[in-house]
Amino acid sequence: MDNRSYERASAEARKQEQQESARRLREFPTFEKFSDDDLKKLVEAAHRTSTSGPWPLIRQHTPSDACYILLSGEAGVYVGHERIALVGPGEIIGESALRRGKLRNATVTTTGRAEVLHIERDDLERLLTEIRALRETLDETVARHVPASATAEPS
């Protein structure tokens, strides 16, 4: 296979993977407000990754640099050594990526086999300006994950 054939085959495989990722996102209630074009933009900006066993996606007390969307599998959310939540497919994980300079307040580790979409902070910020439904969904996710007292401004 010459370089051009390889590049075409690689581009076609990536396109098919993106279409599959968008189709899977469409199955989750989290993404019901998203248009097909919104989902296409989202998966084009993401990197799809698979794990074959437990794998830390996010580590507590590290800089917030990306977020993840769980396509399959489950992930445990830990503060210290205590598991405080278990999240499943369709969940957005690491929404704190938008808080530059802040450290993660939890560790999130897949519990076994999983597929995730990984979105770097700069891509996420760009997508938030392009996809209104993503901004709304992230705001809802933050509201569920962060206690009101933690987001309140000091008097």
mmCIF file of N, CA, C and O in Angstrom, residues 25-26 29-46 66-70 90-98 117-144:
data_model
loop_
_atom_site.group_PDB
_atom_site.id
_atom_site.type_symbol
_atom_site.label_atom_id
_atom_site.label_comp_id
_atom_site.label_asym_id
_atom_site.label_seq_id
_atom_site.Cartn_x
_atom_site.Cartn_y
_atom_site.Cartn_z
ATOM 1 N N LEU A 25 -23.582 8.589 20.750
ATOM 2 C CA LEU A 25 -23.973 9.723 21.585
ATOM 3 C C LEU A 25 -25.466 10.002 21.453
ATOM 4 O O LEU A 25 -26.119 10.361 22.429
ATOM 5 N N ARG A 26 -25.991 9.833 20.255
ATOM 6 C CA ARG A 26 -27.405 10.080 20.004
ATOM 7 C C ARG A 26 -28.287 9.191 20.900
ATOM 8 O O ARG A 26 -29.410 9.552 21.236
ATOM 9 N N PRO A 29 -29.584 10.180 26.730
ATOM 10 C CA PRO A 29 -30.421 11.352 27.023
ATOM 11 C C PRO A 29 -29.610 12.639 27.159
ATOM 12 O O PRO A 29 -30.095 13.720 26.816
ATOM 13 N N THR A 30 -28.375 12.541 27.617
ATOM 14 C CA THR A 30 -27.509 13.714 27.783
ATOM 15 C C THR A 30 -27.389 14.510 26.488
ATOM 16 O O THR A 30 -27.238 15.730 26.518
ATOM 17 N N PHE A 31 -27.476 13.821 25.351
ATOM 18 C CA PHE A 31 -27.217 14.467 24.064
ATOM 19 C C PHE A 31 -28.476 14.633 23.206
ATOM 20 O O PHE A 31 -28.375 14.891 22.015
ATOM 21 N N GLU A 32 -29.656 14.545 23.825
ATOM 22 C CA GLU A 32 -30.899 14.646 23.055
ATOM 23 C C GLU A 32 -31.126 16.036 22.468
ATOM 24 O O GLU A 32 -31.802 16.171 21.456
ATOM 25 N N LYS A 33 -30.552 17.077 23.067
ATOM 26 C CA LYS A 33 -30.727 18.448 22.564
ATOM 27 C C LYS A 33 -29.782 18.768 21.404
ATOM 28 O O LYS A 33 -29.905 19.806 20.778
ATOM 29 N N PHE A 34 -28.839 17.885 21.122
ATOM 30 C CA PHE A 34 -27.814 18.140 20.118
ATOM 31 C C PHE A 34 -28.332 17.819 18.711
ATOM 32 O O PHE A 34 -28.960 16.784 18.498
ATOM 33 N N SER A 35 -28.037 18.695 17.776
ATOM 34 C CA SER A 35 -28.363 18.414 16.373
ATOM 35 C C SER A 35 -27.324 17.430 15.835
ATOM 36 O O SER A 35 -26.272 17.210 16.459
ATOM 37 N N ASP A 36 -27.594 16.867 14.677
ATOM 38 C CA ASP A 36 -26.609 15.972 14.048
ATOM 39 C C ASP A 36 -25.309 16.721 13.773
ATOM 40 O O ASP A 36 -24.219 16.178 13.949
ATOM 41 N N ASP A 37 -25.421 17.983 13.361
ATOM 42 C CA ASP A 37 -24.234 18.793 13.100
ATOM 43 C C ASP A 37 -23.446 19.040 14.390
ATOM 44 O O ASP A 37 -22.218 19.003 14.389
ATOM 45 N N ASP A 38 -24.153 19.282 15.506
ATOM 46 C CA ASP A 38 -23.499 19.459 16.802
ATOM 47 C C ASP A 38 -22.692 18.219 17.169
ATOM 48 O O ASP A 38 -21.537 18.319 17.598
ATOM 49 N N LEU A 39 -23.307 17.049 17.017
ATOM 50 C CA LEU A 39 -22.618 15.801 17.360
ATOM 51 C C LEU A 39 -21.412 15.575 16.457
ATOM 52 O O LEU A 39 -20.361 15.125 16.911
ATOM 53 N N LYS A 40 -21.557 15.927 15.194
ATOM 54 C CA LYS A 40 -20.439 15.780 14.256
ATOM 55 C C LYS A 40 -19.258 16.649 14.693
ATOM 56 O O LYS A 40 -18.117 16.185 14.737
ATOM 57 N N LYS A 41 -19.524 17.917 15.036
ATOM 58 C CA LYS A 41 -18.461 18.807 15.507
ATOM 59 C C LYS A 41 -17.800 18.255 16.771
ATOM 60 O O LYS A 41 -16.573 18.309 16.913
ATOM 61 N N LEU A 42 -18.608 17.738 17.674
ATOM 62 C CA LEU A 42 -18.097 17.215 18.934
ATOM 63 C C LEU A 42 -17.156 16.035 18.711
ATOM 64 O O LEU A 42 -16.038 16.016 19.227
ATOM 65 N N VAL A 43 -17.579 15.068 17.914
ATOM 66 C CA VAL A 43 -16.737 13.877 17.717
ATOM 67 C C VAL A 43 -15.522 14.175 16.844
ATOM 68 O O VAL A 43 -14.484 13.530 17.006
ATOM 69 N N GLU A 44 -15.615 15.166 15.968
ATOM 70 C CA GLU A 44 -14.449 15.536 15.166
ATOM 71 C C GLU A 44 -13.356 16.167 16.034
ATOM 72 O O GLU A 44 -12.174 16.044 15.732
ATOM 73 N N ALA A 45 -13.747 16.820 17.118
ATOM 74 C CA ALA A 45 -12.770 17.453 18.013
ATOM 75 C C ALA A 45 -12.202 16.477 19.038
ATOM 76 O O ALA A 45 -11.175 16.749 19.653
ATOM 77 N N ALA A 46 -12.868 15.347 19.212
ATOM 78 C CA ALA A 46 -12.494 14.389 20.258
ATOM 79 C C ALA A 46 -11.547 13.309 19.737
ATOM 80 O O ALA A 46 -11.448 13.089 18.534
ATOM 81 N N ALA A 66 -8.577 18.488 30.330
ATOM 82 C CA ALA A 66 -9.428 17.825 29.334
ATOM 83 C C ALA A 66 -10.680 17.307 30.011
ATOM 84 O O ALA A 66 -10.747 17.213 31.235
ATOM 85 N N CYS A 67 -11.665 16.957 29.200
ATOM 86 C CA CYS A 67 -12.840 16.271 29.724
ATOM 87 C C CYS A 67 -13.071 15.027 28.879
ATOM 88 O O CYS A 67 -12.461 14.838 27.821
ATOM 89 N N TYR A 68 -13.948 14.178 29.358
ATOM 90 C CA TYR A 68 -14.214 12.893 28.719
ATOM 91 C C TYR A 68 -15.714 12.672 28.640
ATOM 92 O O TYR A 68 -16.466 13.140 29.481
ATOM 93 N N ILE A 69 -16.106 11.933 27.623
ATOM 94 C CA ILE A 69 -17.482 11.457 27.523
ATOM 95 C C ILE A 69 -17.393 9.940 27.484
ATOM 96 O O ILE A 69 -16.708 9.371 26.628
ATOM 97 N N LEU A 70 -18.062 9.296 28.421
ATOM 98 C CA LEU A 70 -18.029 7.845 28.510
ATOM 99 C C LEU A 70 -18.999 7.259 27.483
ATOM 100 O O LEU A 70 -20.198 7.519 27.533
ATOM 101 N N GLY A 90 -22.621 7.866 28.538
ATOM 102 C CA GLY A 90 -23.339 9.110 28.292
ATOM 103 C C GLY A 90 -22.960 10.221 29.248
ATOM 104 O O GLY A 90 -23.351 11.364 29.047
ATOM 105 N N GLU A 91 -22.181 9.904 30.281
ATOM 106 C CA GLU A 91 -21.778 10.922 31.257
ATOM 107 C C GLU A 91 -20.593 11.739 30.744
ATOM 108 O O GLU A 91 -19.681 11.201 30.121
ATOM 109 N N ILE A 92 -20.620 13.019 31.036
ATOM 110 C CA ILE A 92 -19.485 13.898 30.783
ATOM 111 C C ILE A 92 -18.679 13.944 32.070
ATOM 112 O O ILE A 92 -19.223 14.201 33.147
ATOM 113 N N ILE A 93 -17.391 13.674 31.956
ATOM 114 C CA ILE A 93 -16.511 13.582 33.111
ATOM 115 C C ILE A 93 -15.408 14.625 32.961
ATOM 116 O O ILE A 93 -14.814 14.747 31.894
ATOM 117 N N GLY A 94 -15.141 15.360 34.028
ATOM 118 C CA GLY A 94 -14.029 16.309 33.997
ATOM 119 C C GLY A 94 -14.401 17.667 33.456
ATOM 120 O O GLY A 94 -13.564 18.360 32.883
ATOM 121 N N GLU A 95 -15.637 18.057 33.683
ATOM 122 C CA GLU A 95 -16.087 19.361 33.203
ATOM 123 C C GLU A 95 -15.289 20.501 33.827
ATOM 124 O O GLU A 95 -15.311 21.616 33.341
ATOM 125 N N SER A 96 -14.537 20.199 34.886
ATOM 126 C CA SER A 96 -13.702 21.234 35.502
ATOM 127 C C SER A 96 -12.566 21.667 34.578
ATOM 128 O O SER A 96 -11.831 22.600 34.891
ATOM 129 N N ALA A 97 -12.430 21.009 33.431
ATOM 130 C CA ALA A 97 -11.401 21.398 32.457
ATOM 131 C C ALA A 97 -11.544 22.863 32.058
ATOM 132 O O ALA A 97 -10.598 23.487 31.595
ATOM 133 N N LEU A 98 -12.726 23.415 32.258
ATOM 134 C CA LEU A 98 -12.955 24.811 31.887
ATOM 135 C C LEU A 98 -12.399 25.790 32.911
ATOM 136 O O LEU A 98 -12.317 26.976 32.651
ATOM 137 N N LEU A 117 -14.540 9.377 24.796
ATOM 138 C CA LEU A 117 -14.124 10.463 23.922
ATOM 139 C C LEU A 117 -13.357 11.442 24.799
ATOM 140 O O LEU A 117 -13.850 11.866 25.852
ATOM 141 N N HIS A 118 -12.158 11.798 24.388
ATOM 142 C CA HIS A 118 -11.269 12.689 25.122
ATOM 143 C C HIS A 118 -11.242 14.019 24.395
ATOM 144 O O HIS A 118 -10.950 14.069 23.190
ATOM 145 N N ILE A 119 -11.580 15.105 25.105
ATOM 146 C CA ILE A 119 -11.622 16.433 24.490
ATOM 147 C C ILE A 119 -10.696 17.367 25.269
ATOM 148 O O ILE A 119 -10.903 17.605 26.458
ATOM 149 N N GLU A 120 -9.687 17.872 24.591
ATOM 150 C CA GLU A 120 -8.744 18.810 25.214
ATOM 151 C C GLU A 120 -9.450 20.119 25.547
ATOM 152 O O GLU A 120 -10.410 20.517 24.886
ATOM 153 N N ARG A 121 -8.955 20.812 26.582
ATOM 154 C CA ARG A 121 -9.585 22.040 27.065
ATOM 155 C C ARG A 121 -9.772 23.073 25.961
ATOM 156 O O ARG A 121 -10.838 23.674 25.833
ATOM 157 N N ASP A 122 -8.757 23.337 25.137
ATOM 158 C CA ASP A 122 -8.887 24.354 24.093
ATOM 159 C C ASP A 122 -9.980 23.994 23.093
ATOM 160 O O ASP A 122 -10.741 24.858 22.654
ATOM 161 N N ASP A 123 -10.071 22.707 22.736
ATOM 162 C CA ASP A 123 -11.142 22.263 21.841
ATOM 163 C C ASP A 123 -12.499 22.405 22.519
ATOM 164 O O ASP A 123 -13.483 22.811 21.896
ATOM 165 N N LEU A 124 -12.555 22.081 23.808
ATOM 166 C CA LEU A 124 -13.806 22.199 24.556
ATOM 167 C C LEU A 124 -14.268 23.649 24.605
ATOM 168 O O LEU A 124 -15.448 23.939 24.361
ATOM 169 N N GLU A 125 -13.349 24.569 24.868
ATOM 170 C CA GLU A 125 -13.722 25.992 24.898
ATOM 171 C C GLU A 125 -14.256 26.450 23.548
ATOM 172 O O GLU A 125 -15.240 27.186 23.471
ATOM 173 N N ARG A 126 -13.614 26.012 22.467
ATOM 174 C CA ARG A 126 -14.081 26.370 21.120
ATOM 175 C C ARG A 126 -15.469 25.791 20.865
ATOM 176 O O ARG A 126 -16.363 26.480 20.372
ATOM 177 N N LEU A 127 -15.665 24.526 21.238
ATOM 178 C CA LEU A 127 -16.956 23.878 21.012
ATOM 179 C C LEU A 127 -18.077 24.556 21.795
ATOM 180 O O LEU A 127 -19.214 24.615 21.327
ATOM 181 N N LEU A 128 -17.761 25.064 22.973
ATOM 182 C CA LEU A 128 -18.786 25.736 23.778
ATOM 183 C C LEU A 128 -19.306 26.992 23.108
ATOM 184 O O LEU A 128 -20.459 27.381 23.315
ATOM 185 N N THR A 129 -18.481 27.632 22.284
ATOM 186 C CA THR A 129 -18.950 28.812 21.555
ATOM 187 C C THR A 129 -19.732 28.408 20.307
ATOM 188 O O THR A 129 -20.562 29.169 19.832
ATOM 189 N N GLU A 130 -19.474 27.215 19.790
ATOM 190 C CA GLU A 130 -20.119 26.753 18.558
ATOM 191 C C GLU A 130 -21.392 25.942 18.810
ATOM 192 O O GLU A 130 -22.267 25.897 17.949
ATOM 193 N N ILE A 131 -21.478 25.288 19.966
ATOM 194 C CA ILE A 131 -22.588 24.357 20.226
ATOM 195 C C ILE A 131 -23.316 24.781 21.504
ATOM 196 O O ILE A 131 -22.877 24.495 22.618
ATOM 197 N N ARG A 132 -24.429 25.455 21.335
ATOM 198 C CA ARG A 132 -25.209 25.938 22.483
ATOM 199 C C ARG A 132 -25.633 24.780 23.394
ATOM 200 O O ARG A 132 -25.590 24.893 24.614
ATOM 201 N N ALA A 133 -26.034 23.667 22.810
ATOM 202 C CA ALA A 133 -26.484 22.521 23.608
ATOM 203 C C ALA A 133 -25.359 21.981 24.492
ATOM 204 O O ALA A 133 -25.617 21.470 25.589
ATOM 205 N N LEU A 134 -24.116 22.100 24.052
ATOM 206 C CA LEU A 134 -22.995 21.638 24.865
ATOM 207 C C LEU A 134 -22.845 22.524 26.092
ATOM 208 O O LEU A 134 -22.633 22.027 27.202
ATOM 209 N N ARG A 135 -22.956 23.828 25.921
ATOM 210 C CA ARG A 135 -22.871 24.766 27.062
ATOM 211 C C ARG A 135 -23.962 24.430 28.076
ATOM 212 O O ARG A 135 -23.701 24.336 29.271
ATOM 213 N N GLU A 136 -25.192 24.243 27.610
ATOM 214 C CA GLU A 136 -26.304 23.925 28.518
ATOM 215 C C GLU A 136 -26.069 22.598 29.236
ATOM 216 O O GLU A 136 -26.290 22.487 30.444
ATOM 217 N N THR A 137 -25.603 21.604 28.498
ATOM 218 C CA THR A 137 -25.358 20.283 29.081
ATOM 219 C C THR A 137 -24.237 20.348 30.106
ATOM 220 O O THR A 137 -24.337 19.745 31.182
ATOM 221 N N LEU A 138 -23.190 21.075 29.807
ATOM 222 C CA LEU A 138 -22.078 21.204 30.756
ATOM 223 C C LEU A 138 -22.516 21.954 32.008
ATOM 224 O O LEU A 138 -22.134 21.574 33.118
ATOM 225 N N ASP A 139 -23.315 22.996 31.844
ATOM 226 C CA ASP A 139 -23.836 23.724 33.008
ATOM 227 C C ASP A 139 -24.667 22.795 33.892
ATOM 228 O O ASP A 139 -24.545 22.824 35.120
ATOM 229 N N GLU A 140 -25.500 21.961 33.280
ATOM 230 C CA GLU A 140 -26.305 20.998 34.040
ATOM 231 C C GLU A 140 -25.420 19.972 34.747
ATOM 232 O O GLU A 140 -25.669 19.598 35.892
ATOM 233 N N THR A 141 -24.364 19.535 34.067
ATOM 234 C CA THR A 141 -23.436 18.563 34.649
ATOM 235 C C THR A 141 -22.722 19.165 35.852
ATOM 236 O O THR A 141 -22.616 18.525 36.900
ATOM 237 N N VAL A 142 -22.249 20.393 35.714
ATOM 238 C CA VAL A 142 -21.575 21.067 36.820
ATOM 239 C C VAL A 142 -22.535 21.198 38.007
ATOM 240 O O VAL A 142 -22.161 20.933 39.150
ATOM 241 N N ALA A 143 -23.774 21.581 37.735
ATOM 242 C CA ALA A 143 -24.754 21.745 38.812
ATOM 243 C C ALA A 143 -24.984 20.431 39.564
ATOM 244 O O ALA A 143 -25.161 20.435 40.781
ATOM 245 N N ARG A 144 -24.955 19.303 38.849
ATOM 246 C CA ARG A 144 -25.136 17.999 39.494
ATOM 247 C C ARG A 144 -23.903 17.562 40.268
ATOM 248 O O ARG A 144 -24.008 16.926 41.302
#
